[in-house]
Amino acid sequence: MKRVITLMILTIQAMTTTAQTPEKNSFFLQHPFLWGAASASYQVEGFHKADGKGRSIWDVWMNDKQIGGKGVNGNEAIHFYDRTQYLKDIRLLKQLGLNSYRFSISWPRILPDGTGAINRQAIDHYRLFIKDLRAAGIEPVMTLYHWDMPYNLYQKGGWDSRESIQWFTEYAKVVFEHFNDLVKIYVLSNEMLVETDISLMAEELAAGRKSTLQILPQPENLERVLNQFNHKLLAAAAAAEIFHTYHIPQGEVGMAFPLFPTIAVNTASSAAAAFVDGILNRWFLDPIYKGTYPVDILDYARQHHLNINIQPGDAQRIKQAGFTYLGINYYAPIPVQQEDTSSSYQLIIPQLHNTDYAYNGANRPDQLERLLLRIKDEYGNPPVVITENGAGFPEEDQLLNGKVSDKRRTAYILNHINAMQSAISKGAHVYGYHVWSSHDNLEWSFGYDRRFGMIYVDFATQQRTLKESAIEYGNYIKKENSQKVRE
Ligand code: FCB
């Protein structure tokens, strides 16, 4: 482990990043701060067979394999594909004062087989949805891929196959072709790391084996995981190259990464924490901003004879693709502990003492500020949009007398906004903030019990209720806007 870390420090010193001030005419400099919320197609849309939609891996895993339990799936979800329903939802978002909405479009709706024939009905649906958002004064922030890969492509190897780069490029081209007049801000993909992780878990469950979500890839999976990451980054790079050929005025292109500040729980674990940081964070940030993959991780892979299929020029291509901003999904830091007896990669993720825990980890807004300042200092201060931040807590969301008093979520959101504001006051280029999620929805294989929304959803009746967090977030936005007007 020591040797690995030494190498890493050398690399950081040798590498320089160019400071990135946003272009003068960038969307972010021309528009007010984006205050928004986020959702994803499979988690909210329902209508899983409507309008010629193809099947995604999640349709198969949740229906045929029942990985979330019997009857737990996205077939109905929260009816967000239904215009009558989503128009009511847009009205609520507008009422709260949101000026941005991050949503994802479903690849198997647009291209039912993953490649080939285009499904016009899906394009028309999303075009109308975007126009409806715009009519409410809400900027569409469109994610192309939030984990719902067409099943047909999964059967051909999915992200394990280097061909996935071509599949995704074809899909992205169709999207830019049909949406470039309506959408400025594109999020090419969501959380490559967690997606790989959660998909490996789903595969295990689908095969009838027990599995738990491990954010940290295990040594036995690392070869597959790093290869998938490389394919996903290259796919996004190829899509960004195409995006630039459309010359969309004030167009923005990037990806949303789940970044996890690491915390060594004792001094003996600092090398381990740096190593984990290499896999969770630097593996993605370094190619984009430095044009190289982290040497310590590559070195580890070589020492362990992993067959990583990175070709010369891959990392450079990712840098040169010209991503215009960094999307950050922040939930929690990762505490790391090196086991005394182990050699290199037997790490454990301990619980932090005296710390409040949400479903997605420790409630630590201070680590969001640390993360944003790190991006500023180590990666040239690129434009950043917080594409997800939010929390769910067991027993928190009780609908009583028409109210949901979700005090812990409210505090979580406001404290994280304060941490972000503090980083901005210290010079970080942050241009938007999106709560995960606008609504309670399907939390993947965890089902409908893990609520993350600011809008309570009665899943049986589709009735919506604004929670206290929604009202307080709305009040915060209105206060911010009125201060800006006075300045
Ligand atoms: C993120 C995912 C999102 C949701 C939240 C709770 O990792 O991007 O779809 O599941 O966690």
Coordinates of C-alpha atoms and ligand atoms in Angstrom, one line a residue, residues 39-40 43 102 146-147 190-191 194-195 198 215 258 260 329 331 359-360 388 390-392 436-437 441-444 446 450 452, ligand 1:
S39 CA -35.7 12.5 -10.6
A40 CA -35.0 9.6 -13.0
Q43 CA -38.0 5.7 -10.6
R102 CA -33.3 17.5 -13.7
H146 CA -29.9 7.1 -15.5
W147 CA -29.3 3.4 -15.4
N190 CA -25.7 9.4 -13.9
E191 CA -23.3 8.0 -11.3
V194 CA -23.0 3.5 -8.3
E195 CA -24.6 2.1 -11.4
I198 CA -25.9 -1.6 -8.1
I215 CA -20.1 1.3 -2.8
P258 CA -21.3 10.5 -7.1
F260 CA -17.3 10.6 -1.9
N329 CA -24.2 14.1 -6.7
Y331 CA -24.8 12.4 -0.2
Y359 CA -30.1 6.0 4.2
N360 CA -27.2 7.0 2.0
E388 CA -28.2 15.6 -6.6
G390 CA -30.8 14.8 -0.4
A391 CA -31.7 12.3 2.3
G392 CA -34.1 9.8 3.5
W436 CA -32.9 14.4 -4.7
S437 CA -35.7 14.1 -5.1
N441 CA -40.3 7.3 -5.8
L442 CA -38.9 3.9 -6.5
E443 CA -35.6 3.6 -4.7
W444 CA -34.3 0.8 -7.0
F446 CA -35.0 -1.1 -2.0
R450 CA -37.1 4.4 1.2
F452 CA -36.3 10.7 -0.5
Ligands
FCB1 C1 -28.5 8.2 -6.1 C2 -29.2 7.9 -7.4 C3 -30.7 8.2 -7.4 C4 -31.3 7.8 -6.1 C5 -30.5 8.4 -4.9 C6 -31.1 8.2 -3.6 O1 -27.3 7.4 -6.0 O2 -28.6 8.6 -8.4 O3 -31.3 7.5 -8.5 O4 -31.4 6.5 -6.0 O5 -29.2 7.9 -4.9

